[in-house]
Short mmCIF file of N, CA and C in Angstrom, two decimals:
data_model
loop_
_atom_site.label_atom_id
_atom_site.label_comp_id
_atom_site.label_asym_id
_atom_site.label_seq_id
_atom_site.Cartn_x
_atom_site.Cartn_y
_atom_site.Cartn_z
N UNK M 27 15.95 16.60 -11.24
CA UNK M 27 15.06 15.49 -10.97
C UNK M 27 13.97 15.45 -12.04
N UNK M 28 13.77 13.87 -12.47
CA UNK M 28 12.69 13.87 -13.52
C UNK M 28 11.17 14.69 -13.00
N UNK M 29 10.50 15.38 -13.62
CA UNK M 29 9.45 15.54 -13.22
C UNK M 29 8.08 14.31 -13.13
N UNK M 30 7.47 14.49 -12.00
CA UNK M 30 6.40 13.08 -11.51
C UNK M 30 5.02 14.01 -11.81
N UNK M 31 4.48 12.70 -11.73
CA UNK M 31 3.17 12.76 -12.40
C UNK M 31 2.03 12.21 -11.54
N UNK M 32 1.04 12.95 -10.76
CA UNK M 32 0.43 12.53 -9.77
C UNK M 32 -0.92 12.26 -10.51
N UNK M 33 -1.82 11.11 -10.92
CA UNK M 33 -2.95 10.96 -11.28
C UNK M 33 -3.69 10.01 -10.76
N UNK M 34 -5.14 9.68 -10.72
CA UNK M 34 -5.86 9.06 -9.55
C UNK M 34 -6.03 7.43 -10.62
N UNK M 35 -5.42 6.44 -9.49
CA UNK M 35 -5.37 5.33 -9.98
C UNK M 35 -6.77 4.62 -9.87
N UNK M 36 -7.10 3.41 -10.39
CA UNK M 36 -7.97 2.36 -10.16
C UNK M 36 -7.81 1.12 -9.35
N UNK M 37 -8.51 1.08 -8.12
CA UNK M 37 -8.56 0.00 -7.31
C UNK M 37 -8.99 -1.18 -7.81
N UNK M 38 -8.83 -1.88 -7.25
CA UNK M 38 -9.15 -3.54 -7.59
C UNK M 38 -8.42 -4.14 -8.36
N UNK M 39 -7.14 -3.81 -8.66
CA UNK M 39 -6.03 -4.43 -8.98
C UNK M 39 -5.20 -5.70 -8.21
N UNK M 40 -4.86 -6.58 -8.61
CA UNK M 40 -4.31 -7.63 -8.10
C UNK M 40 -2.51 -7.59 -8.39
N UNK M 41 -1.56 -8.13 -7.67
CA UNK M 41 -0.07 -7.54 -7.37
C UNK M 41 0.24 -8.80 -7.07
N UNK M 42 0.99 -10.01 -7.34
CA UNK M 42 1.32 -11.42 -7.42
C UNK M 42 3.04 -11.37 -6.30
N UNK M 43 3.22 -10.50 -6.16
CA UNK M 43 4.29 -9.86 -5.60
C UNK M 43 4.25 -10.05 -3.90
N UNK M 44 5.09 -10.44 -3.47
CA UNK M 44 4.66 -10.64 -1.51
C UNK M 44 4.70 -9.32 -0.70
N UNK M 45 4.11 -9.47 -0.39
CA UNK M 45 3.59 -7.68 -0.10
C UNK M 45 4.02 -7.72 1.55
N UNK M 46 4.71 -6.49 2.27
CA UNK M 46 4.58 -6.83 3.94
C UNK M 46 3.87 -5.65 4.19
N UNK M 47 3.69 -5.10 5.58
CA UNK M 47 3.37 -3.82 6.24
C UNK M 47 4.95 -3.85 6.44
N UNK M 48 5.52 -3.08 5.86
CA UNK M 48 6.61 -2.42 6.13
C UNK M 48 7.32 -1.16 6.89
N UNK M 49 6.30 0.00 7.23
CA UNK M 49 6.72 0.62 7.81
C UNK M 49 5.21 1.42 8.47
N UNK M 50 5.18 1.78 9.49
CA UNK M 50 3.52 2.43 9.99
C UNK M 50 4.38 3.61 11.30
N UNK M 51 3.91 4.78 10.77
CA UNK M 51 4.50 6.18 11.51
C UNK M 51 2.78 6.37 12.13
N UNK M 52 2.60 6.33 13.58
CA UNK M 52 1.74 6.70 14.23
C UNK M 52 1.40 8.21 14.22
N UNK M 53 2.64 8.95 14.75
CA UNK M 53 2.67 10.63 14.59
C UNK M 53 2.46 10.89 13.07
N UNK M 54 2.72 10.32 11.98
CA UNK M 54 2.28 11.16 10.87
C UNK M 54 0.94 10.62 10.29
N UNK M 55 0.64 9.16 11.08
CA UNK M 55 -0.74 9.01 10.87
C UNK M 55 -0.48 8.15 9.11
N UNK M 56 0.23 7.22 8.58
CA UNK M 56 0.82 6.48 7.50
C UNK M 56 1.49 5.37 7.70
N UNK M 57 0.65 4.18 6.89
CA UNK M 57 1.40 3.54 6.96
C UNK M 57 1.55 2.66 5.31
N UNK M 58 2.91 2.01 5.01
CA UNK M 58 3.54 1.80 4.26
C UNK M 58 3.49 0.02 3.78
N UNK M 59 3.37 -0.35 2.94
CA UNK M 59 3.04 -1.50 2.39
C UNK M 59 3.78 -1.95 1.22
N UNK M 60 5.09 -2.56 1.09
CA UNK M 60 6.19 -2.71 0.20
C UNK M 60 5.53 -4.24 -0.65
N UNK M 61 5.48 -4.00 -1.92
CA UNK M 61 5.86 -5.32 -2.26
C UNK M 61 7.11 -5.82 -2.84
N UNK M 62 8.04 -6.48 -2.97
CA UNK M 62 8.93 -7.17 -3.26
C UNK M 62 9.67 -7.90 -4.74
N UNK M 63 10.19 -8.21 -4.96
CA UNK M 63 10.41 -9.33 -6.19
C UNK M 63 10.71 -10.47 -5.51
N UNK M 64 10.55 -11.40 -6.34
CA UNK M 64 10.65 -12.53 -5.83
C UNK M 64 12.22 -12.46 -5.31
N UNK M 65 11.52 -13.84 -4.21
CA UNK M 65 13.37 -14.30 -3.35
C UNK M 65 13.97 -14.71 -4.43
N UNK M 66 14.13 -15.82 -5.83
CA UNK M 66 14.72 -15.91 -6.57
C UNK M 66 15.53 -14.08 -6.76
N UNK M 67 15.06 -13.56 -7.49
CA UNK M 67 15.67 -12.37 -7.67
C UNK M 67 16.50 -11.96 -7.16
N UNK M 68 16.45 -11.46 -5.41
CA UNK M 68 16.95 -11.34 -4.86
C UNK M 68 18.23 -12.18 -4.37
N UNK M 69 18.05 -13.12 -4.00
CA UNK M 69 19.33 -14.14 -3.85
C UNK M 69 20.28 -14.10 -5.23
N UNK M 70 19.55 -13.63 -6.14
CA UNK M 70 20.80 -13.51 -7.15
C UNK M 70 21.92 -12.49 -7.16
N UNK M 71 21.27 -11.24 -6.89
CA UNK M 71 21.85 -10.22 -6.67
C UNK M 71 21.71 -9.33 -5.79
N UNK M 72 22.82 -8.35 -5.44
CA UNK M 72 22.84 -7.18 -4.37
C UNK M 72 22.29 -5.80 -5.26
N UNK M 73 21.55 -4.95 -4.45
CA UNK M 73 21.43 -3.51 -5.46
C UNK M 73 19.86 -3.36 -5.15
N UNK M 74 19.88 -2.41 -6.21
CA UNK M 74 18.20 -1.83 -6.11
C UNK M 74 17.70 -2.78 -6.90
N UNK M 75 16.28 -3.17 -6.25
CA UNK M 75 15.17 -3.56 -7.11
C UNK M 75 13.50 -2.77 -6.83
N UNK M 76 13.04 -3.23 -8.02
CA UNK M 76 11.83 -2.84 -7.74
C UNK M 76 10.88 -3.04 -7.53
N UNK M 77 10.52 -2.12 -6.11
CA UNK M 77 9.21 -2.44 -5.59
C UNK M 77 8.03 -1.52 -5.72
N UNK M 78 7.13 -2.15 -5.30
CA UNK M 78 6.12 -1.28 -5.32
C UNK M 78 5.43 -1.10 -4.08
N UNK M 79 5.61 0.32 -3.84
CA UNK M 79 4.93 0.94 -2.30
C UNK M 79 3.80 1.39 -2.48
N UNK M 80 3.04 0.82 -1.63
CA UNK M 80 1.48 1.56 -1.21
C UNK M 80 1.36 2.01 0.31
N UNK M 81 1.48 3.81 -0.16
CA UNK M 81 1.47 4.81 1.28
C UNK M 81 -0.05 4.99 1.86
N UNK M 82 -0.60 4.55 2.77
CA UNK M 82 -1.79 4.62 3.18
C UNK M 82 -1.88 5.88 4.58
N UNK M 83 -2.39 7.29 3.83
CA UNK M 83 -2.47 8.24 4.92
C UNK M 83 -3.91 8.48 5.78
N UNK M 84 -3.60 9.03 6.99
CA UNK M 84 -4.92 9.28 7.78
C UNK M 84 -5.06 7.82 8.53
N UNK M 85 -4.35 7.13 8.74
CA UNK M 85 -4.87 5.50 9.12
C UNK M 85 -5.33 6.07 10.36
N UNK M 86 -6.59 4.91 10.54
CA UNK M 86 -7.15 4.99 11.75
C UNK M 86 -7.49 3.67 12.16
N UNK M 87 -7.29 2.58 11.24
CA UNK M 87 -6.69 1.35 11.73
C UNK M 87 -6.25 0.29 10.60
N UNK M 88 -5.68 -0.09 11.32
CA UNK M 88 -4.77 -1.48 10.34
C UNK M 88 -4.83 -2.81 11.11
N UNK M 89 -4.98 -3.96 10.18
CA UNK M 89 -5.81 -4.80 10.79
C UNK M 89 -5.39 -6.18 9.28
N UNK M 90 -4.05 -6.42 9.72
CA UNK M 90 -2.93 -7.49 8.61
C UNK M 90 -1.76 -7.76 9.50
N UNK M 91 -1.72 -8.85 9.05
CA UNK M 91 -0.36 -9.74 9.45
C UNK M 91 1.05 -8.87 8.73
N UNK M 92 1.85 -8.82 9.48
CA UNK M 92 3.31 -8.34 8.59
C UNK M 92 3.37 -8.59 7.76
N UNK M 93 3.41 -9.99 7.01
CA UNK M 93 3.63 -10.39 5.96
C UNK M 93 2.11 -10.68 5.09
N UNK M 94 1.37 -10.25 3.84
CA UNK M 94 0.27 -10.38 3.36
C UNK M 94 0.87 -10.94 2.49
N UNK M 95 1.82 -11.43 1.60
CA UNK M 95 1.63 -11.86 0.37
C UNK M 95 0.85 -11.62 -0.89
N UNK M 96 0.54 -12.26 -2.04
CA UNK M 96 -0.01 -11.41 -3.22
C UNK M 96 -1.27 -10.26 -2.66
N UNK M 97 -1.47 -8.87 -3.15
CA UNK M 97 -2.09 -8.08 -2.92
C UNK M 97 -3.62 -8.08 -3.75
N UNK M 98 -5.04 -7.49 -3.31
CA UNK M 98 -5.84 -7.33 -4.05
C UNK M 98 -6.73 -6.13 -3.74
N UNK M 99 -5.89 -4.84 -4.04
CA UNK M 99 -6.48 -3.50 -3.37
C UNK M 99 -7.48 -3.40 -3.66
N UNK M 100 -8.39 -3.24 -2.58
CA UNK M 100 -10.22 -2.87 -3.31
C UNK M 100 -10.86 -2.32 -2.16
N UNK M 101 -11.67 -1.64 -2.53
CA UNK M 101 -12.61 -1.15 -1.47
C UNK M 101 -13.99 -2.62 -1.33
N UNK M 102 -14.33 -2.75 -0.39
CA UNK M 102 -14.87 -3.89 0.10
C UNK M 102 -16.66 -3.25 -0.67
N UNK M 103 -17.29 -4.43 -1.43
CA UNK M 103 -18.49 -4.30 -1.85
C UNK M 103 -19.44 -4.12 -0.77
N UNK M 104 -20.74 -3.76 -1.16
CA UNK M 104 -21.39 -2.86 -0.14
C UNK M 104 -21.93 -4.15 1.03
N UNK M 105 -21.96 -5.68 0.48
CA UNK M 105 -22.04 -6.71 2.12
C UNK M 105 -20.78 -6.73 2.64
N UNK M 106 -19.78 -6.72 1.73
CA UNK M 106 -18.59 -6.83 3.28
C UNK M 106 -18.49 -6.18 3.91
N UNK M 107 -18.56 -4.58 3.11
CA UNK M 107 -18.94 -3.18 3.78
C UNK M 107 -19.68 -3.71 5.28
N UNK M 108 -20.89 -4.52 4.98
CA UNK M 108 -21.92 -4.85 6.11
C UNK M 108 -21.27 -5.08 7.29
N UNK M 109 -20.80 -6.26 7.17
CA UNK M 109 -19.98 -7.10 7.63
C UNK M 109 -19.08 -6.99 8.65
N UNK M 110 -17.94 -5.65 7.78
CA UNK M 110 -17.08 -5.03 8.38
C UNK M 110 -17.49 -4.23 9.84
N UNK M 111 -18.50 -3.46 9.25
CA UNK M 111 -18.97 -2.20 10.30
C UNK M 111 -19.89 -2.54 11.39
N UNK M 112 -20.33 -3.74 11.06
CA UNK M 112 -21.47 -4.54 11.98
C UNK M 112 -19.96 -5.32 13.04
N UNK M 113 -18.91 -5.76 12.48
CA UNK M 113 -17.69 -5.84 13.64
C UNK M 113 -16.81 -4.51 14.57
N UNK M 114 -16.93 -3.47 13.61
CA UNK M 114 -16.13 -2.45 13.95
C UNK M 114 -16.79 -1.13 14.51
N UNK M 115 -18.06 -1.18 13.90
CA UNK M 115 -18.63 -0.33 14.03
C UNK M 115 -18.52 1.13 13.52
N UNK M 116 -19.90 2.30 12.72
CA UNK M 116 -19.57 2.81 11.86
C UNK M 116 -18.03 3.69 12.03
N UNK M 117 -17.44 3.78 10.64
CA UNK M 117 -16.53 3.94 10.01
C UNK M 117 -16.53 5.70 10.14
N UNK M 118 -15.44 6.26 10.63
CA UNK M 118 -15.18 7.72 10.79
C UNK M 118 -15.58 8.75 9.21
N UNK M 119 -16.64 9.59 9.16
CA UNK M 119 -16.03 10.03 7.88
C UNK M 119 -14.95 10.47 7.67
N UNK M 120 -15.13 10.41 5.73
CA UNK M 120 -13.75 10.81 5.43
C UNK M 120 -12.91 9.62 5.48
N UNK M 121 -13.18 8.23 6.13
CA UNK M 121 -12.15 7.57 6.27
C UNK M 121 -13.15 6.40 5.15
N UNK M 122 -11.81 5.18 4.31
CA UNK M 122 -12.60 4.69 3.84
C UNK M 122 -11.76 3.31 4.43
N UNK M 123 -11.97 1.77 3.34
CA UNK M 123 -11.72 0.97 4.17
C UNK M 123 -11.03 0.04 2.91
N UNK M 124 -9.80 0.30 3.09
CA UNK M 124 -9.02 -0.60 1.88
C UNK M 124 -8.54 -2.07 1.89
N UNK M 125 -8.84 -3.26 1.79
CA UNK M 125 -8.60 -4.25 1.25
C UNK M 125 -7.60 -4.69 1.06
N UNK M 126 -6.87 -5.81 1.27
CA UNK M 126 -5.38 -6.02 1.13
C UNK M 126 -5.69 -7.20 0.34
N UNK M 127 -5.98 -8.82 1.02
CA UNK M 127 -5.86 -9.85 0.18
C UNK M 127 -6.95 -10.20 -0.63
N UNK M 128 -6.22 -11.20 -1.52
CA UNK M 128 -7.10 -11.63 -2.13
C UNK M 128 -8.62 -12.38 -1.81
N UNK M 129 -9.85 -12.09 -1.69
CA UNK M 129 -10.70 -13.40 -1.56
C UNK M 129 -10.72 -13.28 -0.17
N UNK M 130 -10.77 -12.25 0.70
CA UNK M 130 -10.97 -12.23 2.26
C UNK M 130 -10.81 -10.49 2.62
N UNK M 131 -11.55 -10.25 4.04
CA UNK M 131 -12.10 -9.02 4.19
C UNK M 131 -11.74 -9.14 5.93
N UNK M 132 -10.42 -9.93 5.84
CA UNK M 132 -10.19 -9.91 7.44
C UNK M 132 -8.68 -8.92 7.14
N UNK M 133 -8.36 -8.54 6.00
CA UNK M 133 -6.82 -7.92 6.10
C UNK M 133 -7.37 -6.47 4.68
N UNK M 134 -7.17 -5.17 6.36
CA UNK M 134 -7.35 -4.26 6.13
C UNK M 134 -6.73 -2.94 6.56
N UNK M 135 -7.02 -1.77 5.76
CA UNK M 135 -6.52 -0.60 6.25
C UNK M 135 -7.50 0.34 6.18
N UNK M 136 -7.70 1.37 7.42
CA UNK M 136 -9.35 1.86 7.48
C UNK M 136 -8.37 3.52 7.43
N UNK M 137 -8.32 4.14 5.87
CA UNK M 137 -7.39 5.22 6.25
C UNK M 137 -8.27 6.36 5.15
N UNK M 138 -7.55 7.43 5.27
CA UNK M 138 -8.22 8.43 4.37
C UNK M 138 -7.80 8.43 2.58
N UNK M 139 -6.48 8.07 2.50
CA UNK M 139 -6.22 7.40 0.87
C UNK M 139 -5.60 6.67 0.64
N UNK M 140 -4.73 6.53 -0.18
CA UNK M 140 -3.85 5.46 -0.61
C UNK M 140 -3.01 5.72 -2.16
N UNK M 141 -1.85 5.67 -1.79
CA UNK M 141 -1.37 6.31 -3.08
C UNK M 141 -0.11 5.04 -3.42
N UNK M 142 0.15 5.15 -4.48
CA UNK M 142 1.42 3.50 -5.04
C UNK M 142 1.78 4.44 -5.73
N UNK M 143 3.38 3.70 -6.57
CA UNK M 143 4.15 3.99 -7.16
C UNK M 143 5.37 2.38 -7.13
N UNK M 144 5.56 2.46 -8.44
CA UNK M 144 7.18 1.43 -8.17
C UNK M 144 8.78 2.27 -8.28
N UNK M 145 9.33 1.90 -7.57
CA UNK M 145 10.49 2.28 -7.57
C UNK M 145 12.25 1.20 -7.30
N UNK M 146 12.84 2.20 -7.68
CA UNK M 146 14.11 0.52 -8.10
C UNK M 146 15.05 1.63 -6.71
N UNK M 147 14.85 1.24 -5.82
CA UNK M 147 15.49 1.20 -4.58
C UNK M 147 16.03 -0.15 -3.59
N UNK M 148 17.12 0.17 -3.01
CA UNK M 148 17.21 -1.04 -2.24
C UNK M 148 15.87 -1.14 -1.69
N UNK M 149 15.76 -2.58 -0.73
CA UNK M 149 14.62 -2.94 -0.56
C UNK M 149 14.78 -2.55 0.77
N UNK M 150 15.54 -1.95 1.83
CA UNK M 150 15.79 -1.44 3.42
C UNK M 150 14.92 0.03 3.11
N UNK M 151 15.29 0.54 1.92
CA UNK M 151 15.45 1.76 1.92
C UNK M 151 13.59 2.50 2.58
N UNK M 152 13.40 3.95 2.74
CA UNK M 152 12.67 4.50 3.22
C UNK M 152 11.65 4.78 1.82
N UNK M 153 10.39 4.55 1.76
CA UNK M 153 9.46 4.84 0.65
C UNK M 153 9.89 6.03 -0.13
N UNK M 154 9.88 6.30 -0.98
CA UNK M 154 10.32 7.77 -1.59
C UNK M 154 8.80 8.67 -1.52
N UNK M 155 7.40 7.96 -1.27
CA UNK M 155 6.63 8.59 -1.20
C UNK M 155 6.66 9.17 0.09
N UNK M 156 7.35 8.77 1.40
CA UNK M 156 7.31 9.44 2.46
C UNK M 156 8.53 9.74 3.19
N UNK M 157 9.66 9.99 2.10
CA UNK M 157 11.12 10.58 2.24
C UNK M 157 10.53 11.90 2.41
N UNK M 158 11.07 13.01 2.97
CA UNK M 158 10.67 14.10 3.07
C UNK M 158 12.07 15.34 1.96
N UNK M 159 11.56 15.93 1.32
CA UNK M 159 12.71 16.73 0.18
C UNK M 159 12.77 15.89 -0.85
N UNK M 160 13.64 16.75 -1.74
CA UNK M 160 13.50 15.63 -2.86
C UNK M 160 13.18 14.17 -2.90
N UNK M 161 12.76 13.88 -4.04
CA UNK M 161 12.40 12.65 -4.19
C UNK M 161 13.40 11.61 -5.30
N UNK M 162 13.11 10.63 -5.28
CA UNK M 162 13.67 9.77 -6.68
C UNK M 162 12.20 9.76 -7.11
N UNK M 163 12.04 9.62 -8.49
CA UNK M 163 10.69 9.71 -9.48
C UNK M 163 10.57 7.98 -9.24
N UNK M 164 9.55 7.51 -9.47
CA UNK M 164 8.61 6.56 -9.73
C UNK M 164 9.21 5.65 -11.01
N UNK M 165 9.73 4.67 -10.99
CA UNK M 165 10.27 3.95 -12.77
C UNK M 165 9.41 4.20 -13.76
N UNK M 166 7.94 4.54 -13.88
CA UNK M 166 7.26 4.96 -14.61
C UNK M 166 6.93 6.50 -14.82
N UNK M 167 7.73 7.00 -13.64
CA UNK M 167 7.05 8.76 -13.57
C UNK M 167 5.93 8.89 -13.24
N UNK M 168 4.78 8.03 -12.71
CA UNK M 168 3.23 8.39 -12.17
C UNK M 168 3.37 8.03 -10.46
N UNK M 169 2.78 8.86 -9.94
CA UNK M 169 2.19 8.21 -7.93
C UNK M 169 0.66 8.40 -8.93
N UNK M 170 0.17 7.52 -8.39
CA UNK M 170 -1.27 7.19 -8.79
C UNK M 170 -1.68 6.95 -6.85
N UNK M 171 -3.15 7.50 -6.56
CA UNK M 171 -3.83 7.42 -5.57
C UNK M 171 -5.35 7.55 -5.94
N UNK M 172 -5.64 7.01 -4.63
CA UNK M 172 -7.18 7.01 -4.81
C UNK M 172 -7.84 7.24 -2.86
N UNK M 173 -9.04 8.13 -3.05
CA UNK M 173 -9.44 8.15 -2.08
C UNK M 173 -10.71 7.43 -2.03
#
């Protein structure tokens, strides 16, 4: 297996890609956020493509529609911050509060990190960040996370 490369990414990136909540494990406390290639793509062909997964561990809440569409990971500036916690009330330490769409602070994940990677897997298939044993490497060779 290629060797992977774990280094701490930068938030506030934008992903044009339709993004769902794809998979959320209560007992391991993770949940999973696939983005896609376009349906063109897909309707063309059968096989692996590549997506890009964002594994969100420690969740202590999630708070998005199945389907989010284009992504805009960010930690929320210090008024939405306001905003947020004045609805939810303060925030567990240790836990922070990640951002999904673009231009709105109603689609969120309140977890301890968040780690991506792309990978050319069918699109059914199980995250390779939370396959357990070997892995398939990343198309680039990096999991980039951030707490």
């Amino acid at each position: 297996m290629a060797e992977v490369k774990i280094e701490r990414g930068v938030l506030g990136f934008r992903d044009d890609r339709h993004f769902s909540l794809f998979a959320y494990r209560p007992q391991h406390s993770y949940a999973v956020v696939r983005g896609f290639p376009p349906l063109e793509a897909i309707e063309e062909r059968d096989g692996e493509f590549i997506v890009r997964d964002l594994v969100f561990t420690g969740v202590w809440r999630i708070a998005c529609w199945k389907d989010i569409g284009p992504i805009h990971l960010r930690k929320p500036t210090d008024a939405e911050a306001d905003i947020l916690t004045s609805r939810l009330g303060e925030v567990r330490h240790g836990l922070d509060i990640f951002l999904l769409e673009p231009d709105s602070i109603e689609s969120y994940i309140i977890a301890h990190g968040v780690s991506w990677a792309d990978y050319e897997i069918m699109l059914g298939e199980e995250s390779p960040l939370t396959a357990p044993g070997d892995r398939i490497p990343p198309v680039d060779g990096i999991v980039r996370f951030a707490e």
